[in-house]
PDB file of C-alpha atoms and ligand atoms in Angstrom:
ATOM      1  CA  UNK A   1     -14.098  35.235   4.330  1.00 66.00           C
ATOM      2  CA  UNK A   2     -12.562  31.923   5.346  1.00 89.00           C
ATOM      3  CA  UNK A   3     -10.345  29.523   4.421  1.00 93.00           C
ATOM      4  CA  UNK A   4     -10.743  25.986   5.996  1.00 95.00           C
ATOM      5  CA  UNK A   5      -7.900  23.671   5.938  1.00 96.00           C
ATOM      6  CA  UNK A   6      -8.687  20.070   6.813  1.00 97.00           C
ATOM      7  CA  UNK A   7      -6.555  18.946   9.984  1.00 96.00           C
ATOM      8  CA  UNK A   8      -6.160  15.528   8.067  1.00 96.00           C
ATOM      9  CA  UNK A   9      -4.847  16.855   4.917  1.00 96.00           C
ATOM     10  CA  UNK A  10      -1.707  15.486   3.823  1.00 91.00           C
ATOM     11  CA  UNK A  11       0.539  12.647   4.709  1.00 92.00           C
ATOM     12  CA  UNK A  12      -1.210   9.662   6.705  1.00 93.00           C
ATOM     13  CA  UNK A  13       1.132   7.840   9.396  1.00 93.00           C
ATOM     14  CA  UNK A  14       1.669   5.077   6.529  1.00 95.00           C
ATOM     15  CA  UNK A  15       2.823   7.330   3.811  1.00 93.00           C
ATOM     16  CA  UNK A  16       4.873   9.307   6.438  1.00 94.00           C
ATOM     17  CA  UNK A  17       6.580   6.059   7.745  1.00 96.00           C
ATOM     18  CA  UNK A  18       7.332   4.888   4.242  1.00 96.00           C
ATOM     19  CA  UNK A  19       9.156   8.062   3.292  1.00 94.00           C
ATOM     20  CA  UNK A  20      10.938   8.358   6.518  1.00 96.00           C
ATOM     21  CA  UNK A  21      12.201   4.720   5.936  1.00 97.00           C
ATOM     22  CA  UNK A  22      13.395   5.717   2.554  1.00 97.00           C
ATOM     23  CA  UNK A  23      15.696   8.812   3.896  1.00 96.00           C
ATOM     24  CA  UNK A  24      16.753   6.556   6.889  1.00 97.00           C
ATOM     25  CA  UNK A  25      17.966   3.797   4.661  1.00 97.00           C
ATOM     26  CA  UNK A  26      19.751   6.683   2.653  1.00 97.00           C
ATOM     27  CA  UNK A  27      21.666   7.922   5.717  1.00 96.00           C
ATOM     28  CA  UNK A  28      22.294   4.111   6.942  1.00 96.00           C
ATOM     29  CA  UNK A  29      23.499   2.948   3.694  1.00 95.00           C
ATOM     30  CA  UNK A  30      25.681   5.376   2.182  1.00 92.00           C
ATOM     31  CA  UNK A  31      27.556   3.960  -0.911  1.00 91.00           C
ATOM     32  CA  UNK A  32      25.019   1.358  -1.538  1.00 95.00           C
ATOM     33  CA  UNK A  33      22.155   1.623  -4.023  1.00 97.00           C
ATOM     34  CA  UNK A  34      18.780   2.030  -2.760  1.00 98.00           C
ATOM     35  CA  UNK A  35      15.794   0.972  -4.913  1.00 98.00           C
ATOM     36  CA  UNK A  36      12.054   1.435  -4.124  1.00 97.00           C
ATOM     37  CA  UNK A  37       9.543  -1.150  -5.813  1.00 96.00           C
ATOM     38  CA  UNK A  38       7.133   1.239  -7.750  1.00 93.00           C
ATOM     39  CA  UNK A  39       7.280   4.950  -6.603  1.00 90.00           C
ATOM     40  CA  UNK A  40       7.398   5.132  -2.819  1.00 90.00           C
ATOM     41  CA  UNK A  41       4.248   7.118  -2.831  1.00 83.00           C
ATOM     42  CA  UNK A  42       1.911   8.651  -5.524  1.00 76.00           C
ATOM     43  CA  UNK A  43       3.580  12.144  -5.374  1.00 76.00           C
ATOM     44  CA  UNK A  44       5.995  13.376  -8.274  1.00 77.00           C
ATOM     45  CA  UNK A  45       7.681  16.111  -5.976  1.00 77.00           C
ATOM     46  CA  UNK A  46       8.683  13.599  -3.275  1.00 85.00           C
ATOM     47  CA  UNK A  47       9.620  11.039  -5.962  1.00 89.00           C
ATOM     48  CA  UNK A  48      11.751  13.734  -7.757  1.00 89.00           C
ATOM     49  CA  UNK A  49      13.561  14.503  -4.601  1.00 91.00           C
ATOM     50  CA  UNK A  50      14.554  10.961  -3.867  1.00 95.00           C
ATOM     51  CA  UNK A  51      15.661  10.578  -7.435  1.00 96.00           C
ATOM     52  CA  UNK A  52      17.984  13.647  -6.979  1.00 96.00           C
ATOM     53  CA  UNK A  53      19.335  11.683  -3.953  1.00 96.00           C
ATOM     54  CA  UNK A  54      19.882   8.543  -5.962  1.00 95.00           C
ATOM     55  CA  UNK A  55      17.197   6.465  -5.244  1.00 97.00           C
ATOM     56  CA  UNK A  56      16.079   4.381  -7.970  1.00 97.00           C
ATOM     57  CA  UNK A  57      12.307   3.082  -8.742  1.00 96.00           C
ATOM     58  CA  UNK A  58      12.106  -0.242  -9.951  1.00 96.00           C
ATOM     59  CA  UNK A  59       8.955  -0.955 -11.995  1.00 94.00           C
ATOM     60  CA  UNK A  60       8.625  -4.616 -12.975  1.00 95.00           C
ATOM     61  CA  UNK A  61       9.194  -7.866 -11.381  1.00 94.00           C
ATOM     62  CA  UNK A  62      11.653  -8.737 -14.101  1.00 95.00           C
ATOM     63  CA  UNK A  63      13.841  -5.620 -13.123  1.00 96.00           C
ATOM     64  CA  UNK A  64      13.632  -6.616  -9.512  1.00 95.00           C
ATOM     65  CA  UNK A  65      14.894 -10.165 -10.152  1.00 94.00           C
ATOM     66  CA  UNK A  66      18.019  -8.586 -11.763  1.00 95.00           C
ATOM     67  CA  UNK A  67      19.071  -6.856  -8.615  1.00 96.00           C
ATOM     68  CA  UNK A  68      22.070  -8.594  -6.836  1.00 93.00           C
ATOM     69  CA  UNK A  69      22.872  -6.097  -4.310  1.00 94.00           C
ATOM     70  CA  UNK A  70      21.651  -2.683  -2.799  1.00 96.00           C
ATOM     71  CA  UNK A  71      18.664  -2.155  -0.483  1.00 98.00           C
ATOM     72  CA  UNK A  72      15.193  -2.857  -1.980  1.00 98.00           C
ATOM     73  CA  UNK A  73      12.123  -1.086  -0.301  1.00 98.00           C
ATOM     74  CA  UNK A  74       8.648  -2.226  -0.407  1.00 97.00           C
ATOM     75  CA  UNK A  75       6.268   0.623  -0.453  1.00 93.00           C
ATOM     76  CA  UNK A  76       3.290   1.525   1.823  1.00 93.00           C
ATOM     77  CA  UNK A  77       0.797  -0.350  -0.578  1.00 93.00           C
ATOM     78  CA  UNK A  78       2.477  -3.613   0.045  1.00 96.00           C
ATOM     79  CA  UNK A  79       3.277  -6.465  -2.597  1.00 97.00           C
ATOM     80  CA  UNK A  80       1.995 -10.110  -3.167  1.00 97.00           C
ATOM     81  CA  UNK A  81       3.859 -12.916  -1.268  1.00 97.00           C
ATOM     82  CA  UNK A  82       6.096 -14.054  -4.248  1.00 96.00           C
ATOM     83  CA  UNK A  83       7.977 -10.580  -4.081  1.00 97.00           C
ATOM     84  CA  UNK A  84       9.043 -11.308  -0.757  1.00 96.00           C
ATOM     85  CA  UNK A  85      10.365 -14.902  -1.817  1.00 95.00           C
ATOM     86  CA  UNK A  86      12.031 -13.364  -4.658  1.00 95.00           C
ATOM     87  CA  UNK A  87      14.045 -10.767  -2.635  1.00 94.00           C
ATOM     88  CA  UNK A  88      14.756 -13.133   0.046  1.00 92.00           C
ATOM     89  CA  UNK A  89      16.418 -15.648  -2.583  1.00 91.00           C
ATOM     90  CA  UNK A  90      18.765 -12.828  -3.643  1.00 89.00           C
ATOM     91  CA  UNK A  91      21.304 -12.753  -1.043  1.00 88.00           C
ATOM     92  CA  UNK A  92      23.061  -9.523  -1.429  1.00 92.00           C
ATOM     93  CA  UNK A  93      19.885  -7.583  -1.112  1.00 96.00           C
ATOM     94  CA  UNK A  94      18.739  -6.113   1.994  1.00 97.00           C
ATOM     95  CA  UNK A  95      14.929  -6.060   2.118  1.00 97.00           C
ATOM     96  CA  UNK A  96      13.216  -3.244   4.069  1.00 97.00           C
ATOM     97  CA  UNK A  97       9.281  -3.612   4.323  1.00 97.00           C
ATOM     98  CA  UNK A  98       7.736  -0.103   4.437  1.00 97.00           C
ATOM     99  CA  UNK A  99       4.136  -1.715   3.913  1.00 97.00           C
ATOM    100  CA  UNK A 100       1.709   0.219   5.997  1.00 96.00           C
ATOM    101  CA  UNK A 101       0.714  -1.945   9.008  1.00 97.00           C
ATOM    102  CA  UNK A 102      -3.140  -1.390   8.219  1.00 97.00           C
ATOM    103  CA  UNK A 103      -2.079  -3.081   4.657  1.00 98.00           C
ATOM    104  CA  UNK A 104      -0.150  -5.933   6.385  1.00 98.00           C
ATOM    105  CA  UNK A 105      -3.191  -6.600   8.400  1.00 98.00           C
ATOM    106  CA  UNK A 106      -5.404  -7.196   5.330  1.00 98.00           C
ATOM    107  CA  UNK A 107      -2.588  -9.638   3.901  1.00 98.00           C
ATOM    108  CA  UNK A 108      -2.707 -11.802   7.128  1.00 98.00           C
ATOM    109  CA  UNK A 109      -6.571 -11.791   7.170  1.00 98.00           C
ATOM    110  CA  UNK A 110      -6.812 -12.932   3.618  1.00 98.00           C
ATOM    111  CA  UNK A 111      -4.093 -15.579   3.767  1.00 97.00           C
ATOM    112  CA  UNK A 112      -5.360 -17.138   6.859  1.00 96.00           C
ATOM    113  CA  UNK A 113      -8.983 -16.923   5.770  1.00 96.00           C
ATOM    114  CA  UNK A 114      -8.409 -18.379   2.336  1.00 94.00           C
ATOM    115  CA  UNK A 115      -6.188 -21.267   4.042  1.00 94.00           C
ATOM    116  CA  UNK A 116      -9.668 -22.093   5.510  1.00 93.00           C
ATOM    117  CA  UNK A 117     -11.364 -22.390   2.068  1.00 89.00           C
ATOM    118  CA  UNK A 118     -13.172 -19.156   2.578  1.00 95.00           C
ATOM    119  CA  UNK A 119     -13.838 -17.241  -0.786  1.00 96.00           C
ATOM    120  CA  UNK A 120     -12.479 -13.617  -0.660  1.00 97.00           C
ATOM    121  CA  UNK A 121     -14.315 -10.566  -1.832  1.00 98.00           C
ATOM    122  CA  UNK A 122     -12.273  -7.295  -2.032  1.00 98.00           C
ATOM    123  CA  UNK A 123     -14.131  -4.128  -2.546  1.00 98.00           C
ATOM    124  CA  UNK A 124     -11.592  -1.989  -4.364  1.00 97.00           C
ATOM    125  CA  UNK A 125      -9.899  -1.020  -7.507  1.00 95.00           C
ATOM    126  CA  UNK A 126      -8.211  -4.039  -9.297  1.00 96.00           C
ATOM    127  CA  UNK A 127      -5.609  -2.269 -11.004  1.00 94.00           C
ATOM    128  CA  UNK A 128      -4.523  -0.477  -7.751  1.00 92.00           C
ATOM    129  CA  UNK A 129      -1.098  -1.733  -6.462  1.00 93.00           C
ATOM    130  CA  UNK A 130      -2.745  -2.429  -2.820  1.00 95.00           C
ATOM    131  CA  UNK A 131      -5.439  -4.646  -4.177  1.00 97.00           C
ATOM    132  CA  UNK A 132      -2.875  -6.360  -6.417  1.00 97.00           C
ATOM    133  CA  UNK A 133      -0.726  -7.028  -3.486  1.00 97.00           C
ATOM    134  CA  UNK A 134      -3.489  -8.317  -1.286  1.00 98.00           C
ATOM    135  CA  UNK A 135      -4.799 -10.833  -4.199  1.00 98.00           C
ATOM    136  CA  UNK A 136      -1.242 -12.178  -4.063  1.00 98.00           C
ATOM    137  CA  UNK A 137      -1.863 -13.570  -0.474  1.00 98.00           C
ATOM    138  CA  UNK A 138      -5.157 -15.403  -1.216  1.00 97.00           C
ATOM    139  CA  UNK A 139      -4.651 -19.028  -1.731  1.00 93.00           C
ATOM    140  CA  UNK A 140      -8.086 -19.841  -3.225  1.00 90.00           C
ATOM    141  CA  UNK A 141     -11.020 -18.353  -4.517  1.00 91.00           C
ATOM    142  CA  UNK A 142     -11.145 -14.457  -4.796  1.00 95.00           C
ATOM    143  CA  UNK A 143     -12.830 -11.740  -6.552  1.00 96.00           C
ATOM    144  CA  UNK A 144     -12.674  -7.790  -6.782  1.00 98.00           C
ATOM    145  CA  UNK A 145     -15.591  -5.574  -7.148  1.00 98.00           C
ATOM    146  CA  UNK A 146     -16.003  -2.041  -7.102  1.00 96.00           C
ATOM    147  CA  UNK A 147     -19.424  -1.225  -8.509  1.00 97.00           C
ATOM    148  CA  UNK A 148     -22.894  -2.201  -7.780  1.00 98.00           C
ATOM    149  CA  UNK A 149     -23.611  -3.725 -11.027  1.00 98.00           C
ATOM    150  CA  UNK A 150     -20.235  -5.852 -10.181  1.00 98.00           C
ATOM    151  CA  UNK A 151     -21.974  -6.583  -6.654  1.00 97.00           C
ATOM    152  CA  UNK A 152     -25.149  -7.954  -8.066  1.00 97.00           C
ATOM    153  CA  UNK A 153     -23.131 -10.392 -10.508  1.00 96.00           C
ATOM    154  CA  UNK A 154     -21.385 -11.798  -7.946  1.00 95.00           C
ATOM    155  CA  UNK A 155     -21.792 -15.681  -7.964  1.00 92.00           C
ATOM    156  CA  UNK A 156     -19.840 -18.061  -5.690  1.00 89.00           C
ATOM    157  CA  UNK A 157     -20.687 -21.447  -4.140  1.00 85.00           C
ATOM    158  CA  UNK A 158     -23.227 -21.505  -1.394  1.00 84.00           C
ATOM    159  CA  UNK A 159     -21.543 -23.933   0.930  1.00 87.00           C
ATOM    160  CA  UNK A 160     -18.538 -21.886   1.383  1.00 90.00           C
ATOM    161  CA  UNK A 161     -17.987 -19.029   3.701  1.00 95.00           C
ATOM    162  CA  UNK A 162     -17.299 -15.418   2.272  1.00 97.00           C
ATOM    163  CA  UNK A 163     -15.269 -12.942   3.829  1.00 97.00           C
ATOM    164  CA  UNK A 164     -15.421  -9.209   2.312  1.00 98.00           C
ATOM    165  CA  UNK A 165     -12.338  -6.860   3.236  1.00 98.00           C
ATOM    166  CA  UNK A 166     -12.128  -3.347   1.485  1.00 98.00           C
ATOM    167  CA  UNK A 167      -8.949  -1.641   0.014  1.00 97.00           C
ATOM    168  CA  UNK A 168      -7.754   0.682   2.687  1.00 96.00           C
ATOM    169  CA  UNK A 169      -8.668   3.925   0.801  1.00 92.00           C
ATOM    170  CA  UNK A 170     -12.147   2.718  -0.548  1.00 94.00           C
ATOM    171  CA  UNK A 171     -15.092   5.278  -0.235  1.00 92.00           C
ATOM    172  CA  UNK A 172     -16.742   4.155   3.077  1.00 92.00           C
ATOM    173  CA  UNK A 173     -20.070   5.098   1.603  1.00 92.00           C
ATOM    174  CA  UNK A 174     -19.620   3.030  -1.406  1.00 95.00           C
ATOM    175  CA  UNK A 175     -18.211   0.137   0.706  1.00 97.00           C
ATOM    176  CA  UNK A 176     -21.428   0.036   2.786  1.00 97.00           C
ATOM    177  CA  UNK A 177     -23.511   0.146  -0.239  1.00 97.00           C
ATOM    178  CA  UNK A 178     -21.845  -2.725  -1.866  1.00 98.00           C
ATOM    179  CA  UNK A 179     -22.028  -4.686   1.244  1.00 97.00           C
ATOM    180  CA  UNK A 180     -25.577  -4.209   1.489  1.00 97.00           C
ATOM    181  CA  UNK A 181     -25.900  -5.813  -1.923  1.00 97.00           C
ATOM    182  CA  UNK A 182     -23.819  -8.919  -1.347  1.00 96.00           C
ATOM    183  CA  UNK A 183     -25.492  -9.305   2.104  1.00 95.00           C
ATOM    184  CA  UNK A 184     -28.809  -9.948   0.186  1.00 93.00           C
ATOM    185  CA  UNK A 185     -27.344 -13.006  -1.281  1.00 90.00           C
ATOM    186  CA  UNK A 186     -27.588 -16.280   0.522  1.00 84.00           C
ATOM    187  CA  UNK A 187     -23.940 -16.690   1.442  1.00 91.00           C
ATOM    188  CA  UNK A 188     -22.406 -17.237   5.195  1.00 94.00           C
ATOM    189  CA  UNK A 189     -20.746 -13.790   4.702  1.00 96.00           C
ATOM    190  CA  UNK A 190     -18.560 -12.006   7.413  1.00 97.00           C
ATOM    191  CA  UNK A 191     -17.686  -8.200   6.509  1.00 97.00           C
ATOM    192  CA  UNK A 192     -14.326  -6.964   7.599  1.00 97.00           C
ATOM    193  CA  UNK A 193     -14.281  -2.890   7.170  1.00 97.00           C
ATOM    194  CA  UNK A 194     -10.506  -2.782   6.503  1.00 98.00           C
ATOM    195  CA  UNK A 195     -10.869   0.818   5.196  1.00 96.00           C
ATOM    196  CA  UNK A 196      -7.954   2.505   7.524  1.00 95.00           C
ATOM    197  CA  UNK A 197      -8.811   4.868  10.364  1.00 95.00           C
ATOM    198  CA  UNK A 198      -6.961   7.566   8.585  1.00 94.00           C
ATOM    199  CA  UNK A 199      -8.775   7.406   5.259  1.00 93.00           C
ATOM    200  CA  UNK A 200     -12.489   7.131   7.263  1.00 94.00           C
ATOM    201  CA  UNK A 201     -11.356  10.257   9.216  1.00 96.00           C
ATOM    202  CA  UNK A 202      -9.869  12.222   6.077  1.00 96.00           C
ATOM    203  CA  UNK A 203     -13.200  11.474   4.051  1.00 94.00           C
ATOM    204  CA  UNK A 204     -15.456  12.524   6.973  1.00 96.00           C
ATOM    205  CA  UNK A 205     -13.759  15.684   7.542  1.00 97.00           C
ATOM    206  CA  UNK A 206     -13.379  16.435   3.847  1.00 97.00           C
ATOM    207  CA  UNK A 207     -17.322  16.122   3.154  1.00 97.00           C
ATOM    208  CA  UNK A 208     -18.104  18.420   6.452  1.00 97.00           C
ATOM    209  CA  UNK A 209     -15.851  21.095   5.224  1.00 97.00           C
ATOM    210  CA  UNK A 210     -17.021  20.638   1.460  1.00 98.00           C
ATOM    211  CA  UNK A 211     -20.573  21.099   3.055  1.00 97.00           C
ATOM    212  CA  UNK A 212     -19.765  24.317   4.384  1.00 95.00           C
ATOM    213  CA  UNK A 213     -17.753  25.669   1.593  1.00 96.00           C
ATOM    214  CA  UNK A 214     -18.717  27.501  -1.631  1.00 95.00           C
ATOM    215  CA  UNK A 215     -15.413  26.259  -3.126  1.00 95.00           C
ATOM    216  CA  UNK A 216     -13.343  23.172  -2.037  1.00 96.00           C
ATOM    217  CA  UNK A 217      -9.558  22.458  -3.226  1.00 97.00           C
ATOM    218  CA  UNK A 218      -8.232  18.891  -3.223  1.00 97.00           C
ATOM    219  CA  UNK A 219      -4.752  18.595  -3.504  1.00 96.00           C
ATOM    220  CA  UNK A 220      -2.999  15.492  -4.692  1.00 93.00           C
ATOM    221  CA  UNK A 221      -1.160  13.538  -7.462  1.00 88.00           C
ATOM    222  CA  UNK A 222      -3.571  12.504 -10.363  1.00 87.00           C
ATOM    223  CA  UNK A 223      -2.512   8.869  -9.988  1.00 83.00           C
ATOM    224  CA  UNK A 224      -3.498   8.900  -6.159  1.00 85.00           C
ATOM    225  CA  UNK A 225      -6.437   6.700  -5.364  1.00 85.00           C
ATOM    226  CA  UNK A 226      -7.169   8.277  -2.086  1.00 90.00           C
ATOM    227  CA  UNK A 227      -7.193  11.592  -3.541  1.00 93.00           C
ATOM    228  CA  UNK A 228      -9.624  10.724  -6.516  1.00 93.00           C
ATOM    229  CA  UNK A 229     -11.978   9.626  -3.888  1.00 92.00           C
ATOM    230  CA  UNK A 230     -11.784  12.460  -1.802  1.00 95.00           C
ATOM    231  CA  UNK A 231     -12.401  14.442  -4.891  1.00 96.00           C
ATOM    232  CA  UNK A 232     -15.640  12.562  -5.514  1.00 95.00           C
ATOM    233  CA  UNK A 233     -16.711  12.750  -2.078  1.00 96.00           C
ATOM    234  CA  UNK A 234     -16.201  16.590  -1.893  1.00 97.00           C
ATOM    235  CA  UNK A 235     -17.968  17.005  -5.208  1.00 97.00           C
ATOM    236  CA  UNK A 236     -21.051  15.568  -3.631  1.00 96.00           C
ATOM    237  CA  UNK A 237     -21.201  18.290  -1.015  1.00 97.00           C
ATOM    238  CA  UNK A 238     -19.817  21.059  -3.201  1.00 96.00           C
ATOM    239  CA  UNK A 239     -20.241  21.393  -6.899  1.00 94.00           C
ATOM    240  CA  UNK A 240     -17.068  23.855  -7.162  1.00 94.00           C
ATOM    241  CA  UNK A 241     -14.661  21.299  -6.256  1.00 96.00           C
ATOM    242  CA  UNK A 242     -11.286  21.493  -7.932  1.00 96.00           C
ATOM    243  CA  UNK A 243      -8.565  18.889  -8.016  1.00 96.00           C
ATOM    244  CA  UNK A 244      -5.287  19.811  -8.371  1.00 96.00           C
ATOM    245  CA  UNK A 245      -1.407  18.640  -8.106  1.00 93.00           C
ATOM    246  CA  UNK A 246       0.093  21.748  -7.126  1.00 92.00           C
ATOM    247  CA  UNK A 247      -0.719  25.584  -7.072  1.00 93.00           C
ATOM    248  CA  UNK A 248       0.489  25.692 -10.713  1.00 93.00           C
ATOM    249  CA  UNK A 249      -3.182  24.002 -11.397  1.00 94.00           C
ATOM    250  CA  UNK A 250      -5.117  26.181  -9.657  1.00 91.00           C
ATOM    251  CA  UNK A 251      -6.693  29.107 -11.517  1.00 86.00           C
ATOM    252  CA  UNK A 252      -7.185  31.507  -8.491  1.00 80.00           C
ATOM    253  CA  UNK A 253      -9.996  33.553 -10.628  1.00 81.00           C
ATOM    254  CA  UNK A 254     -11.989  30.541 -10.848  1.00 77.00           C
ATOM    255  CA  UNK A 255     -12.744  30.941  -7.045  1.00 78.00           C
ATOM    256  CA  UNK A 256     -14.224  34.231  -7.785  1.00 73.00           C
ATOM    257  CA  UNK A 257     -15.985  35.964  -4.990  1.00 78.00           C
ATOM    258  CA  UNK A 258     -16.699  33.018  -2.843  1.00 87.00           C
ATOM    259  CA  UNK A 259     -17.054  33.523   1.081  1.00 89.00           C
ATOM    260  CA  UNK A 260     -15.539  29.988   2.247  1.00 93.00           C
ATOM    261  CA  UNK A 261     -13.163  27.942   0.665  1.00 95.00           C
ATOM    262  CA  UNK A 262     -12.140  24.551   1.982  1.00 96.00           C
ATOM    263  CA  UNK A 263      -8.813  22.651   1.502  1.00 97.00           C
ATOM    264  CA  UNK A 264      -8.005  19.077   1.724  1.00 98.00           C
ATOM    265  CA  UNK A 265      -5.275  16.815   0.351  1.00 97.00           C
ATOM    266  CA  UNK A 266      -4.563  13.223  -0.194  1.00 94.00           C
ATOM    267  CA  UNK A 267      -2.498  11.073   2.155  1.00 92.00           C
ATOM    268  CA  UNK A 268       0.714  11.443  -0.116  1.00 88.00           C
ATOM    269  CA  UNK A 269       0.484  15.244  -0.391  1.00 92.00           C
ATOM    270  CA  UNK A 270       3.352  16.811   1.134  1.00 90.00           C
ATOM    271  CA  UNK A 271       2.763  19.708   3.745  1.00 91.00           C
ATOM    272  CA  UNK A 272       5.010  22.304   1.855  1.00 90.00           C
ATOM    273  CA  UNK A 273       2.286  22.030  -1.292  1.00 92.00           C
ATOM    274  CA  UNK A 274      -0.694  22.260   0.780  1.00 95.00           C
ATOM    275  CA  UNK A 275       0.872  25.159   2.502  1.00 95.00           C
ATOM    276  CA  UNK A 276       1.899  27.016  -0.687  1.00 94.00           C
ATOM    277  CA  UNK A 277      -1.865  26.437  -1.906  1.00 94.00           C
ATOM    278  CA  UNK A 278      -3.437  27.873   1.208  1.00 94.00           C
ATOM    279  CA  UNK A 279      -1.159  30.807   1.350  1.00 92.00           C
ATOM    280  CA  UNK A 280      -2.149  31.864  -2.116  1.00 89.00           C
ATOM    281  CA  UNK A 281      -5.807  31.346  -1.715  1.00 87.00           C
ATOM    282  CA  UNK A 282      -5.368  33.838   1.496  1.00 76.00           C
ATOM    283  CA  UNK A 283      -3.851  36.164  -0.612  1.00 63.00           C
ATOM    284  CA  UNK A 284      -6.709  36.511  -3.026  1.00 55.00           C
ATOM    285  CA  UNK A 285      -9.360  37.170  -0.203  1.00 50.00           C
TER     286      UNK A 285
HETATM  287 FE1  F3S B   1      -1.955   3.255   5.637  1.00 92.44          FE
HETATM  288 FE2  F3S B   1      -4.135   4.246   5.417  1.00 92.44          FE
HETATM  289 FE3  F3S B   1      -2.058   5.625   4.858  1.00 92.44          FE
HETATM  290  S1  F3S B   1      -3.579   2.143   4.734  1.00 92.44           S
HETATM  291  S2  F3S B   1      -0.860   4.341   4.160  1.00 92.44           S
HETATM  292  S3  F3S B   1      -2.826   4.695   6.979  1.00 92.44           S
HETATM  293  S4  F3S B   1      -4.261   5.746   3.672  1.00 92.44           S
END
């Protein structure tokens, strides 16, 4: 009987950096109110702990515009340019940017490319905050697609170059599939695979483990886009894949008498939650 835990399970460097920044700011600015624009990560447990320590989550631009002092932290997903401008105008506000460097890189690419009148195609989920942030750095034509049907329907003027970028956590196989469809069109296309290294490695390892496992457990917040993609990837290789947020969601009886169980977790899943699941799965074997 074997339990295989993915080495890449849990916080990626961008999420770890963002969470560390919030705790550092709490220490550094005792007495000041610390705000995060949106939850710092998609993980209820971490957000609850920060709330206990006094961190306030600001949800809308309207709420943000009313803040006149304190520290405002931008989370790893990044934000559109107007948010920086808004916060820079509020003189009493200290702006702390925890945007993941891999996301900032995409902001710079699309900003520079769109200045040259290049059309930008983002392969990703339009409602995801990271994609909304990227859209906010594009000065000209832009579109977001995530399905083969949407890729087939893309219509752009043929006299302008096109740059394709990806949401950092997009499924690499799907990205390739969509790029192939787009390359069949007669555009001058440059493809920039901006799926981050952490995501690529995590997806590859999850697939390999799922292939060798009779049951696979994917741990992460239900709103976490990268965890949802991990779940899809694992399901392709292992039918008995379970998506859980914490140990409480796992019915250990479901695992029955399997020989090998694989465990992976999204980029915003804290280590203690992964360990708790791993230890309890071990107990039943
Ligand atoms: Fe950054 Fe990739 Fe994590 S973009 S926040 S390292 S999933």
